[in-house]
């Protein structure tokens, strides 16, 4: 299996943009947010980092940065809009997750992330069941699947918002149904977009990986996130 972490794929990067408070879903007249914005108070953001996710995989990735943080589940609607591009979809959900948690914690630096897989112009999400996972893996046989991961760093108190998208290509081997069934029985990746765990036994499904950040494939692009956190005032190194 060949692994390339740069070069062949052209990254699709969402433009970094300032986040308007109204667009973030908090009204300009909201008491707590207005007080923070008007006071200019110094906030100990190093102790106020929140991962807007209940995913154990994203938590394991964020642990690598050795930051003090909390996890809060955003509980948002993750439905795909009609005609929505994969890159737009993951960026919208990453920002929506961060916003949902930031409304309750406006002084915190909140991290939101979302991922989907794109195969034959079809967006694939988490399979949720054995049969759906088997169908996804059958579809991917001998093909290249692009995994799109969106990440958002949001701090309402400082009116700070960055959203980025990181793609990663996975080329699948051709395997028999017996081999696919065996893989699914062993790893049961039913809560993973694309129906595999790249950091585990799922490596046996691939013939090549192409992208800039291998952590993006697991669900949280640490290379990009590190620079975003630093822009938000968090010292990672």
JSON list of C-alpha atoms in Angstrom, two decimals:
[
{"chain": "A", "resi": 1, "resn": "UNK", "atom": "CA", "xyz": [0.00, 0.00, 0.00]},
{"chain": "A", "resi": 2, "resn": "UNK", "atom": "CA", "xyz": [1.45, 3.35, -0.96]},
{"chain": "A", "resi": 3, "resn": "UNK", "atom": "CA", "xyz": [0.90, 6.37, 1.28]},
{"chain": "A", "resi": 4, "resn": "UNK", "atom": "CA", "xyz": [1.35, 9.92, 0.08]},
{"chain": "A", "resi": 5, "resn": "UNK", "atom": "CA", "xyz": [0.76, 12.76, 2.52]},
{"chain": "A", "resi": 6, "resn": "UNK", "atom": "CA", "xyz": [1.24, 15.57, 0.01]},
{"chain": "A", "resi": 7, "resn": "UNK", "atom": "CA", "xyz": [1.27, 16.29, -3.67]},
{"chain": "A", "resi": 8, "resn": "UNK", "atom": "CA", "xyz": [-1.15, 14.36, -5.78]},
{"chain": "A", "resi": 9, "resn": "UNK", "atom": "CA", "xyz": [-4.41, 15.68, -4.37]},
{"chain": "A", "resi": 10, "resn": "UNK", "atom": "CA", "xyz": [-5.27, 19.34, -4.72]},
{"chain": "A", "resi": 11, "resn": "UNK", "atom": "CA", "xyz": [-6.63, 20.48, -1.34]},
{"chain": "A", "resi": 12, "resn": "UNK", "atom": "CA", "xyz": [-10.07, 22.06, -1.31]},
{"chain": "A", "resi": 13, "resn": "UNK", "atom": "CA", "xyz": [-9.76, 24.79, 1.30]},
{"chain": "A", "resi": 14, "resn": "UNK", "atom": "CA", "xyz": [-12.67, 26.88, 2.44]},
{"chain": "A", "resi": 15, "resn": "UNK", "atom": "CA", "xyz": [-11.71, 30.51, 2.77]},
{"chain": "A", "resi": 16, "resn": "UNK", "atom": "CA", "xyz": [-11.07, 31.60, 6.32]},
{"chain": "A", "resi": 17, "resn": "UNK", "atom": "CA", "xyz": [-13.74, 34.11, 7.19]},
{"chain": "A", "resi": 18, "resn": "UNK", "atom": "CA", "xyz": [-14.76, 36.31, 10.05]},
{"chain": "A", "resi": 19, "resn": "UNK", "atom": "CA", "xyz": [-17.90, 35.03, 11.70]},
{"chain": "A", "resi": 20, "resn": "UNK", "atom": "CA", "xyz": [-20.73, 37.49, 12.04]},
{"chain": "A", "resi": 21, "resn": "UNK", "atom": "CA", "xyz": [-22.44, 37.16, 15.41]},
{"chain": "A", "resi": 22, "resn": "UNK", "atom": "CA", "xyz": [-25.87, 37.17, 13.83]},
{"chain": "A", "resi": 23, "resn": "UNK", "atom": "CA", "xyz": [-24.82, 34.46, 11.37]},
{"chain": "A", "resi": 24, "resn": "UNK", "atom": "CA", "xyz": [-23.49, 32.47, 14.30]},
{"chain": "A", "resi": 25, "resn": "UNK", "atom": "CA", "xyz": [-27.03, 32.23, 15.59]},
{"chain": "A", "resi": 26, "resn": "UNK", "atom": "CA", "xyz": [-26.65, 34.61, 18.55]},
{"chain": "A", "resi": 27, "resn": "UNK", "atom": "CA", "xyz": [-28.53, 37.88, 18.33]},
{"chain": "A", "resi": 28, "resn": "UNK", "atom": "CA", "xyz": [-26.53, 41.09, 18.62]},
{"chain": "A", "resi": 29, "resn": "UNK", "atom": "CA", "xyz": [-28.67, 41.98, 21.62]},
{"chain": "A", "resi": 30, "resn": "UNK", "atom": "CA", "xyz": [-27.88, 38.77, 23.51]},
{"chain": "A", "resi": 31, "resn": "UNK", "atom": "CA", "xyz": [-26.90, 39.91, 27.02]},
{"chain": "A", "resi": 32, "resn": "UNK", "atom": "CA", "xyz": [-23.89, 37.70, 27.80]},
{"chain": "A", "resi": 33, "resn": "UNK", "atom": "CA", "xyz": [-22.32, 37.99, 24.36]},
{"chain": "A", "resi": 34, "resn": "UNK", "atom": "CA", "xyz": [-22.86, 41.77, 24.21]},
{"chain": "A", "resi": 35, "resn": "UNK", "atom": "CA", "xyz": [-21.23, 42.20, 27.63]},
{"chain": "A", "resi": 36, "resn": "UNK", "atom": "CA", "xyz": [-18.19, 40.21, 26.55]},
{"chain": "A", "resi": 37, "resn": "UNK", "atom": "CA", "xyz": [-17.86, 42.13, 23.30]},
{"chain": "A", "resi": 38, "resn": "UNK", "atom": "CA", "xyz": [-18.26, 45.52, 24.95]},
{"chain": "A", "resi": 39, "resn": "UNK", "atom": "CA", "xyz": [-16.13, 44.93, 28.04]},
{"chain": "A", "resi": 40, "resn": "UNK", "atom": "CA", "xyz": [-12.98, 43.75, 26.27]},
{"chain": "A", "resi": 41, "resn": "UNK", "atom": "CA", "xyz": [-12.33, 41.62, 29.33]},
{"chain": "A", "resi": 42, "resn": "UNK", "atom": "CA", "xyz": [-9.39, 39.24, 29.32]},
{"chain": "A", "resi": 43, "resn": "UNK", "atom": "CA", "xyz": [-10.65, 35.66, 29.22]},
{"chain": "A", "resi": 44, "resn": "UNK", "atom": "CA", "xyz": [-8.45, 32.68, 30.24]},
{"chain": "A", "resi": 45, "resn": "UNK", "atom": "CA", "xyz": [-9.19, 30.82, 26.99]},
{"chain": "A", "resi": 46, "resn": "UNK", "atom": "CA", "xyz": [-6.47, 28.25, 27.66]},
{"chain": "A", "resi": 47, "resn": "UNK", "atom": "CA", "xyz": [-8.85, 26.79, 30.27]},
{"chain": "A", "resi": 48, "resn": "UNK", "atom": "CA", "xyz": [-11.92, 27.27, 28.09]},
{"chain": "A", "resi": 49, "resn": "UNK", "atom": "CA", "xyz": [-11.49, 24.92, 25.15]},
{"chain": "A", "resi": 50, "resn": "UNK", "atom": "CA", "xyz": [-14.48, 22.77, 24.21]},
{"chain": "A", "resi": 51, "resn": "UNK", "atom": "CA", "xyz": [-14.70, 20.02, 21.61]},
{"chain": "A", "resi": 52, "resn": "UNK", "atom": "CA", "xyz": [-18.25, 20.10, 20.25]},
{"chain": "A", "resi": 53, "resn": "UNK", "atom": "CA", "xyz": [-18.42, 16.36, 19.75]},
{"chain": "A", "resi": 54, "resn": "UNK", "atom": "CA", "xyz": [-19.23, 13.10, 21.49]},
{"chain": "A", "resi": 55, "resn": "UNK", "atom": "CA", "xyz": [-17.02, 11.14, 19.08]},
{"chain": "A", "resi": 56, "resn": "UNK", "atom": "CA", "xyz": [-14.35, 9.06, 20.87]},
{"chain": "A", "resi": 57, "resn": "UNK", "atom": "CA", "xyz": [-12.24, 9.19, 17.69]},
{"chain": "A", "resi": 58, "resn": "UNK", "atom": "CA", "xyz": [-12.08, 12.99, 17.65]},
{"chain": "A", "resi": 59, "resn": "UNK", "atom": "CA", "xyz": [-11.34, 13.01, 21.37]},
{"chain": "A", "resi": 60, "resn": "UNK", "atom": "CA", "xyz": [-8.45, 10.60, 20.87]},
{"chain": "A", "resi": 61, "resn": "UNK", "atom": "CA", "xyz": [-7.07, 12.86, 18.13]},
{"chain": "A", "resi": 62, "resn": "UNK", "atom": "CA", "xyz": [-7.41, 16.07, 20.14]},
{"chain": "A", "resi": 63, "resn": "UNK", "atom": "CA", "xyz": [-5.69, 14.38, 23.08]},
{"chain": "A", "resi": 64, "resn": "UNK", "atom": "CA", "xyz": [-2.54, 14.33, 20.95]},
{"chain": "A", "resi": 65, "resn": "UNK", "atom": "CA", "xyz": [-2.26, 18.12, 21.23]},
{"chain": "A", "resi": 66, "resn": "UNK", "atom": "CA", "xyz": [-2.05, 17.84, 25.06]},
{"chain": "A", "resi": 67, "resn": "UNK", "atom": "CA", "xyz": [-4.58, 20.59, 25.70]},
{"chain": "A", "resi": 68, "resn": "UNK", "atom": "CA", "xyz": [-6.95, 20.94, 28.63]},
{"chain": "A", "resi": 69, "resn": "UNK", "atom": "CA", "xyz": [-10.44, 20.77, 27.16]},
{"chain": "A", "resi": 70, "resn": "UNK", "atom": "CA", "xyz": [-13.98, 19.56, 27.70]},
{"chain": "A", "resi": 71, "resn": "UNK", "atom": "CA", "xyz": [-16.35, 17.67, 25.42]},
{"chain": "A", "resi": 72, "resn": "UNK", "atom": "CA", "xyz": [-19.97, 18.69, 24.84]},
{"chain": "A", "resi": 73, "resn": "UNK", "atom": "CA", "xyz": [-22.36, 17.04, 22.40]},
{"chain": "A", "resi": 74, "resn": "UNK", "atom": "CA", "xyz": [-23.86, 19.66, 20.04]},
{"chain": "A", "resi": 75, "resn": "UNK", "atom": "CA", "xyz": [-27.07, 17.75, 19.26]},
{"chain": "A", "resi": 76, "resn": "UNK", "atom": "CA", "xyz": [-27.76, 19.32, 15.85]},
{"chain": "A", "resi": 77, "resn": "UNK", "atom": "CA", "xyz": [-29.67, 18.23, 12.76]},
{"chain": "A", "resi": 78, "resn": "UNK", "atom": "CA", "xyz": [-27.09, 16.69, 10.40]},
{"chain": "A", "resi": 79, "resn": "UNK", "atom": "CA", "xyz": [-29.37, 16.31, 7.37]},
{"chain": "A", "resi": 80, "resn": "UNK", "atom": "CA", "xyz": [-27.85, 17.01, 3.97]},
{"chain": "A", "resi": 81, "resn": "UNK", "atom": "CA", "xyz": [-29.45, 19.85, 2.00]},
{"chain": "A", "resi": 82, "resn": "UNK", "atom": "CA", "xyz": [-30.62, 19.09, -1.53]},
{"chain": "A", "resi": 83, "resn": "UNK", "atom": "CA", "xyz": [-27.83, 19.76, -4.02]},
{"chain": "A", "resi": 84, "resn": "UNK", "atom": "CA", "xyz": [-25.30, 20.53, -1.29]},
{"chain": "A", "resi": 85, "resn": "UNK", "atom": "CA", "xyz": [-21.63, 19.90, -2.13]},
{"chain": "A", "resi": 86, "resn": "UNK", "atom": "CA", "xyz": [-19.69, 17.61, 0.18]},
{"chain": "A", "resi": 87, "resn": "UNK", "atom": "CA", "xyz": [-17.20, 20.35, 1.08]},
{"chain": "A", "resi": 88, "resn": "UNK", "atom": "CA", "xyz": [-20.01, 22.81, 1.87]},
{"chain": "A", "resi": 89, "resn": "UNK", "atom": "CA", "xyz": [-21.89, 20.18, 3.87]},
{"chain": "A", "resi": 90, "resn": "UNK", "atom": "CA", "xyz": [-19.03, 19.36, 6.25]},
{"chain": "A", "resi": 91, "resn": "UNK", "atom": "CA", "xyz": [-18.11, 23.03, 6.72]},
{"chain": "A", "resi": 92, "resn": "UNK", "atom": "CA", "xyz": [-21.73, 23.94, 7.48]},
{"chain": "A", "resi": 93, "resn": "UNK", "atom": "CA", "xyz": [-22.05, 21.18, 10.05]},
{"chain": "A", "resi": 94, "resn": "UNK", "atom": "CA", "xyz": [-18.66, 21.89, 11.63]},
{"chain": "A", "resi": 95, "resn": "UNK", "atom": "CA", "xyz": [-19.72, 25.50, 12.16]},
{"chain": "A", "resi": 96, "resn": "UNK", "atom": "CA", "xyz": [-23.22, 24.54, 13.30]},
{"chain": "A", "resi": 97, "resn": "UNK", "atom": "CA", "xyz": [-21.79, 22.17, 15.92]},
{"chain": "A", "resi": 98, "resn": "UNK", "atom": "CA", "xyz": [-19.45, 24.85, 17.22]},
{"chain": "A", "resi": 99, "resn": "UNK", "atom": "CA", "xyz": [-22.27, 27.41, 17.30]},
{"chain": "A", "resi": 100, "resn": "UNK", "atom": "CA", "xyz": [-24.63, 25.10, 19.20]},
{"chain": "A", "resi": 101, "resn": "UNK", "atom": "CA", "xyz": [-22.11, 24.66, 22.01]},
{"chain": "A", "resi": 102, "resn": "UNK", "atom": "CA", "xyz": [-20.80, 28.26, 21.91]},
{"chain": "A", "resi": 103, "resn": "UNK", "atom": "CA", "xyz": [-24.28, 29.63, 22.60]},
{"chain": "A", "resi": 104, "resn": "UNK", "atom": "CA", "xyz": [-24.05, 28.02, 26.04]},
{"chain": "A", "resi": 105, "resn": "UNK", "atom": "CA", "xyz": [-20.34, 28.86, 26.50]},
{"chain": "A", "resi": 106, "resn": "UNK", "atom": "CA", "xyz": [-19.71, 32.20, 24.74]},
{"chain": "A", "resi": 107, "resn": "UNK", "atom": "CA", "xyz": [-16.33, 32.75, 26.42]},
{"chain": "A", "resi": 108, "resn": "UNK", "atom": "CA", "xyz": [-14.93, 29.40, 25.28]},
{"chain": "A", "resi": 109, "resn": "UNK", "atom": "CA", "xyz": [-12.91, 28.52, 22.22]},
{"chain": "A", "resi": 110, "resn": "UNK", "atom": "CA", "xyz": [-15.10, 25.84, 20.64]},
{"chain": "A", "resi": 111, "resn": "UNK", "atom": "CA", "xyz": [-13.98, 23.26, 18.08]},
{"chain": "A", "resi": 112, "resn": "UNK", "atom": "CA", "xyz": [-16.52, 21.74, 15.71]},
{"chain": "A", "resi": 113, "resn": "UNK", "atom": "CA", "xyz": [-15.80, 19.13, 13.07]},
{"chain": "A", "resi": 114, "resn": "UNK", "atom": "CA", "xyz": [-17.67, 16.96, 10.61]},
{"chain": "A", "resi": 115, "resn": "UNK", "atom": "CA", "xyz": [-16.79, 14.43, 7.94]},
{"chain": "A", "resi": 116, "resn": "UNK", "atom": "CA", "xyz": [-18.37, 12.69, 4.99]},
{"chain": "A", "resi": 117, "resn": "UNK", "atom": "CA", "xyz": [-17.19, 10.48, 2.16]},
{"chain": "A", "resi": 118, "resn": "UNK", "atom": "CA", "xyz": [-17.81, 11.22, -1.51]},
{"chain": "A", "resi": 119, "resn": "UNK", "atom": "CA", "xyz": [-18.12, 8.29, -3.92]},
{"chain": "A", "resi": 120, "resn": "UNK", "atom": "CA", "xyz": [-19.38, 8.66, -7.49]},
{"chain": "A", "resi": 121, "resn": "UNK", "atom": "CA", "xyz": [-20.78, 12.10, -6.60]},
{"chain": "A", "resi": 122, "resn": "UNK", "atom": "CA", "xyz": [-22.78, 10.57, -3.75]},
{"chain": "A", "resi": 123, "resn": "UNK", "atom": "CA", "xyz": [-22.26, 11.68, -0.16]},
{"chain": "A", "resi": 124, "resn": "UNK", "atom": "CA", "xyz": [-21.81, 8.76, 2.21]},
{"chain": "A", "resi": 125, "resn": "UNK", "atom": "CA", "xyz": [-22.34, 9.25, 5.91]},
{"chain": "A", "resi": 126, "resn": "UNK", "atom": "CA", "xyz": [-22.11, 6.87, 8.85]},
{"chain": "A", "resi": 127, "resn": "UNK", "atom": "CA", "xyz": [-23.66, 3.51, 7.88]},
{"chain": "A", "resi": 128, "resn": "UNK", "atom": "CA", "xyz": [-25.38, 2.85, 11.20]},
{"chain": "A", "resi": 129, "resn": "UNK", "atom": "CA", "xyz": [-25.92, -0.84, 10.43]},
{"chain": "A", "resi": 130, "resn": "UNK", "atom": "CA", "xyz": [-24.08, -3.91, 9.16]},
{"chain": "A", "resi": 131, "resn": "UNK", "atom": "CA", "xyz": [-26.03, -4.10, 5.92]},
{"chain": "A", "resi": 132, "resn": "UNK", "atom": "CA", "xyz": [-25.50, -0.44, 5.08]},
{"chain": "A", "resi": 133, "resn": "UNK", "atom": "CA", "xyz": [-21.78, -0.74, 5.88]},
{"chain": "A", "resi": 134, "resn": "UNK", "atom": "CA", "xyz": [-21.48, -3.75, 3.59]},
{"chain": "A", "resi": 135, "resn": "UNK", "atom": "CA", "xyz": [-23.21, -1.81, 0.82]},
{"chain": "A", "resi": 136, "resn": "UNK", "atom": "CA", "xyz": [-20.81, 1.14, 1.22]},
{"chain": "A", "resi": 137, "resn": "UNK", "atom": "CA", "xyz": [-17.75, -1.12, 1.08]},
{"chain": "A", "resi": 138, "resn": "UNK", "atom": "CA", "xyz": [-19.09, -2.95, -1.96]},
{"chain": "A", "resi": 139, "resn": "UNK", "atom": "CA", "xyz": [-19.59, 0.39, -3.73]},
{"chain": "A", "resi": 140, "resn": "UNK", "atom": "CA", "xyz": [-16.02, 1.42, -2.94]},
{"chain": "A", "resi": 141, "resn": "UNK", "atom": "CA", "xyz": [-14.32, -1.65, -4.37]},
{"chain": "A", "resi": 142, "resn": "UNK", "atom": "CA", "xyz": [-11.51, -0.66, -6.76]},
{"chain": "A", "resi": 143, "resn": "UNK", "atom": "CA", "xyz": [-12.49, 3.01, -6.55]},
{"chain": "A", "resi": 144, "resn": "UNK", "atom": "CA", "xyz": [-11.14, 6.19, -5.01]},
{"chain": "A", "resi": 145, "resn": "UNK", "atom": "CA", "xyz": [-13.23, 7.74, -2.27]},
{"chain": "A", "resi": 146, "resn": "UNK", "atom": "CA", "xyz": [-12.62, 11.34, -1.18]},
{"chain": "A", "resi": 147, "resn": "UNK", "atom": "CA", "xyz": [-13.15, 12.03, 2.51]},
{"chain": "A", "resi": 148, "resn": "UNK", "atom": "CA", "xyz": [-14.06, 15.64, 3.27]},
{"chain": "A", "resi": 149, "resn": "UNK", "atom": "CA", "xyz": [-13.47, 16.89, 6.80]},
{"chain": "A", "resi": 150, "resn": "UNK", "atom": "CA", "xyz": [-14.61, 20.33, 7.92]},
{"chain": "A", "resi": 151, "resn": "UNK", "atom": "CA", "xyz": [-13.29, 21.99, 11.07]},
{"chain": "A", "resi": 152, "resn": "UNK", "atom": "CA", "xyz": [-14.41, 25.20, 12.78]},
{"chain": "A", "resi": 153, "resn": "UNK", "atom": "CA", "xyz": [-12.81, 27.15, 15.63]},
{"chain": "A", "resi": 154, "resn": "UNK", "atom": "CA", "xyz": [-15.21, 29.64, 17.20]},
{"chain": "A", "resi": 155, "resn": "UNK", "atom": "CA", "xyz": [-15.02, 32.14, 20.08]},
{"chain": "A", "resi": 156, "resn": "UNK", "atom": "CA", "xyz": [-18.15, 34.28, 20.32]},
{"chain": "A", "resi": 157, "resn": "UNK", "atom": "CA", "xyz": [-16.73, 36.58, 22.98]},
{"chain": "A", "resi": 158, "resn": "UNK", "atom": "CA", "xyz": [-14.00, 37.70, 20.61]},
{"chain": "A", "resi": 159, "resn": "UNK", "atom": "CA", "xyz": [-16.12, 37.47, 17.46]},
{"chain": "A", "resi": 160, "resn": "UNK", "atom": "CA", "xyz": [-13.62, 34.93, 16.11]},
{"chain": "A", "resi": 161, "resn": "UNK", "atom": "CA", "xyz": [-14.56, 32.21, 13.63]},
{"chain": "A", "resi": 162, "resn": "UNK", "atom": "CA", "xyz": [-12.45, 30.16, 11.21]},
{"chain": "A", "resi": 163, "resn": "UNK", "atom": "CA", "xyz": [-13.77, 27.34, 9.03]},
{"chain": "A", "resi": 164, "resn": "UNK", "atom": "CA", "xyz": [-11.57, 25.09, 6.89]},
{"chain": "A", "resi": 165, "resn": "UNK", "atom": "CA", "xyz": [-12.03, 21.91, 4.88]},
{"chain": "A", "resi": 166, "resn": "UNK", "atom": "CA", "xyz": [-9.40, 19.21, 4.38]},
{"chain": "A", "resi": 167, "resn": "UNK", "atom": "CA", "xyz": [-9.81, 16.43, 1.78]},
{"chain": "A", "resi": 168, "resn": "UNK", "atom": "CA", "xyz": [-8.16, 13.02, 1.85]},
{"chain": "A", "resi": 169, "resn": "UNK", "atom": "CA", "xyz": [-8.28, 10.33, -0.85]},
{"chain": "A", "resi": 170, "resn": "UNK", "atom": "CA", "xyz": [-8.56, 6.61, -0.16]},
{"chain": "A", "resi": 171, "resn": "UNK", "atom": "CA", "xyz": [-8.09, 4.04, -2.92]},
{"chain": "A", "resi": 172, "resn": "UNK", "atom": "CA", "xyz": [-9.84, 0.77, -2.11]},
{"chain": "A", "resi": 173, "resn": "UNK", "atom": "CA", "xyz": [-8.71, -2.73, -3.00]},
{"chain": "A", "resi": 174, "resn": "UNK", "atom": "CA", "xyz": [-11.05, -5.20, -4.64]},
{"chain": "A", "resi": 175, "resn": "UNK", "atom": "CA", "xyz": [-12.13, -7.73, -2.05]},
{"chain": "A", "resi": 176, "resn": "UNK", "atom": "CA", "xyz": [-14.69, -10.53, -1.93]},
{"chain": "A", "resi": 177, "resn": "UNK", "atom": "CA", "xyz": [-17.92, -10.33, 0.07]},
{"chain": "A", "resi": 178, "resn": "UNK", "atom": "CA", "xyz": [-16.44, -12.93, 2.41]},
{"chain": "A", "resi": 179, "resn": "UNK", "atom": "CA", "xyz": [-13.46, -10.65, 3.11]},
{"chain": "A", "resi": 180, "resn": "UNK", "atom": "CA", "xyz": [-15.69, -7.62, 3.60]},
{"chain": "A", "resi": 181, "resn": "UNK", "atom": "CA", "xyz": [-17.98, -9.55, 5.94]},
{"chain": "A", "resi": 182, "resn": "UNK", "atom": "CA", "xyz": [-14.98, -10.71, 7.96]},
{"chain": "A", "resi": 183, "resn": "UNK", "atom": "CA", "xyz": [-13.68, -7.15, 8.26]},
{"chain": "A", "resi": 184, "resn": "UNK", "atom": "CA", "xyz": [-17.06, -5.81, 9.40]},
{"chain": "A", "resi": 185, "resn": "UNK", "atom": "CA", "xyz": [-17.50, -8.57, 11.96]},
{"chain": "A", "resi": 186, "resn": "UNK", "atom": "CA", "xyz": [-14.06, -7.88, 13.44]},
{"chain": "A", "resi": 187, "resn": "UNK", "atom": "CA", "xyz": [-14.14, -4.06, 13.60]},
{"chain": "A", "resi": 188, "resn": "UNK", "atom": "CA", "xyz": [-17.85, -3.13, 13.37]},
{"chain": "A", "resi": 189, "resn": "UNK", "atom": "CA", "xyz": [-17.21, 0.42, 12.07]},
{"chain": "A", "resi": 190, "resn": "UNK", "atom": "CA", "xyz": [-20.88, 1.34, 11.92]},
{"chain": "A", "resi": 191, "resn": "UNK", "atom": "CA", "xyz": [-20.34, 4.80, 13.41]},
{"chain": "A", "resi": 192, "resn": "UNK", "atom": "CA", "xyz": [-17.64, 5.74, 10.88]},
{"chain": "A", "resi": 193, "resn": "UNK", "atom": "CA", "xyz": [-18.16, 7.51, 7.56]},
{"chain": "A", "resi": 194, "resn": "UNK", "atom": "CA", "xyz": [-17.12, 5.12, 4.80]},
{"chain": "A", "resi": 195, "resn": "UNK", "atom": "CA", "xyz": [-17.52, 2.04, 7.02]},
{"chain": "A", "resi": 196, "resn": "UNK", "atom": "CA", "xyz": [-13.92, 1.56, 8.16]},
{"chain": "A", "resi": 197, "resn": "UNK", "atom": "CA", "xyz": [-11.43, 2.61, 10.82]},
{"chain": "A", "resi": 198, "resn": "UNK", "atom": "CA", "xyz": [-8.27, 3.80, 9.09]},
{"chain": "A", "resi": 199, "resn": "UNK", "atom": "CA", "xyz": [-6.32, 3.76, 12.34]},
{"chain": "A", "resi": 200, "resn": "UNK", "atom": "CA", "xyz": [-7.15, 0.08, 12.89]},
{"chain": "A", "resi": 201, "resn": "UNK", "atom": "CA", "xyz": [-7.90, -3.06, 10.90]},
{"chain": "A", "resi": 202, "resn": "UNK", "atom": "CA", "xyz": [-9.39, -0.92, 8.11]},
{"chain": "A", "resi": 203, "resn": "UNK", "atom": "CA", "xyz": [-5.88, -0.50, 6.65]},
{"chain": "A", "resi": 204, "resn": "UNK", "atom": "CA", "xyz": [-6.32, -3.92, 5.02]},
{"chain": "A", "resi": 205, "resn": "UNK", "atom": "CA", "xyz": [-9.02, -2.45, 2.75]},
{"chain": "A", "resi": 206, "resn": "UNK", "atom": "CA", "xyz": [-6.77, 0.14, 1.05]},
{"chain": "A", "resi": 207, "resn": "UNK", "atom": "CA", "xyz": [-4.27, 0.14, -1.79]},
{"chain": "A", "resi": 208, "resn": "UNK", "atom": "CA", "xyz": [-3.26, 3.82, -1.47]},
{"chain": "A", "resi": 209, "resn": "UNK", "atom": "CA", "xyz": [-3.83, 6.93, 0.63]},
{"chain": "A", "resi": 210, "resn": "UNK", "atom": "CA", "xyz": [-3.32, 10.47, -0.67]},
{"chain": "A", "resi": 211, "resn": "UNK", "atom": "CA", "xyz": [-3.56, 13.68, 1.28]},
{"chain": "A", "resi": 212, "resn": "UNK", "atom": "CA", "xyz": [-1.80, 16.28, 3.38]},
{"chain": "A", "resi": 213, "resn": "UNK", "atom": "CA", "xyz": [-3.00, 15.30, 6.87]},
{"chain": "A", "resi": 214, "resn": "UNK", "atom": "CA", "xyz": [-3.61, 11.65, 7.85]},
{"chain": "A", "resi": 215, "resn": "UNK", "atom": "CA", "xyz": [-5.52, 12.73, 10.97]},
{"chain": "A", "resi": 216, "resn": "UNK", "atom": "CA", "xyz": [-8.17, 14.26, 8.70]},
{"chain": "A", "resi": 217, "resn": "UNK", "atom": "CA", "xyz": [-9.10, 10.77, 7.57]},
{"chain": "A", "resi": 218, "resn": "UNK", "atom": "CA", "xyz": [-9.93, 9.80, 11.16]},
{"chain": "A", "resi": 219, "resn": "UNK", "atom": "CA", "xyz": [-12.12, 12.87, 11.63]},
{"chain": "A", "resi": 220, "resn": "UNK", "atom": "CA", "xyz": [-10.14, 15.86, 12.98]},
{"chain": "A", "resi": 221, "resn": "UNK", "atom": "CA", "xyz": [-7.39, 17.49, 10.84]},
{"chain": "A", "resi": 222, "resn": "UNK", "atom": "CA", "xyz": [-4.75, 18.28, 13.46]},
{"chain": "A", "resi": 223, "resn": "UNK", "atom": "CA", "xyz": [-2.34, 20.09, 11.13]},
{"chain": "A", "resi": 224, "resn": "UNK", "atom": "CA", "xyz": [-4.98, 22.65, 10.19]},
{"chain": "A", "resi": 225, "resn": "UNK", "atom": "CA", "xyz": [-6.54, 22.73, 13.66]},
{"chain": "A", "resi": 226, "resn": "UNK", "atom": "CA", "xyz": [-3.21, 23.62, 15.28]},
{"chain": "A", "resi": 227, "resn": "UNK", "atom": "CA", "xyz": [-2.80, 26.77, 13.19]},
{"chain": "A", "resi": 228, "resn": "UNK", "atom": "CA", "xyz": [-6.45, 27.70, 13.70]},
{"chain": "A", "resi": 229, "resn": "UNK", "atom": "CA", "xyz": [-6.15, 27.38, 17.48]},
{"chain": "A", "resi": 230, "resn": "UNK", "atom": "CA", "xyz": [-3.03, 29.51, 17.44]},
{"chain": "A", "resi": 231, "resn": "UNK", "atom": "CA", "xyz": [-4.91, 32.16, 15.49]},
{"chain": "A", "resi": 232, "resn": "UNK", "atom": "CA", "xyz": [-7.56, 32.04, 18.23]},
{"chain": "A", "resi": 233, "resn": "UNK", "atom": "CA", "xyz": [-4.92, 32.70, 20.89]},
{"chain": "A", "resi": 234, "resn": "UNK", "atom": "CA", "xyz": [-4.32, 29.13, 22.06]},
{"chain": "A", "resi": 235, "resn": "UNK", "atom": "CA", "xyz": [-0.67, 28.15, 22.52]},
{"chain": "A", "resi": 236, "resn": "UNK", "atom": "CA", "xyz": [-0.39, 24.58, 21.26]},
{"chain": "A", "resi": 237, "resn": "UNK", "atom": "CA", "xyz": [3.43, 24.32, 21.24]}
]
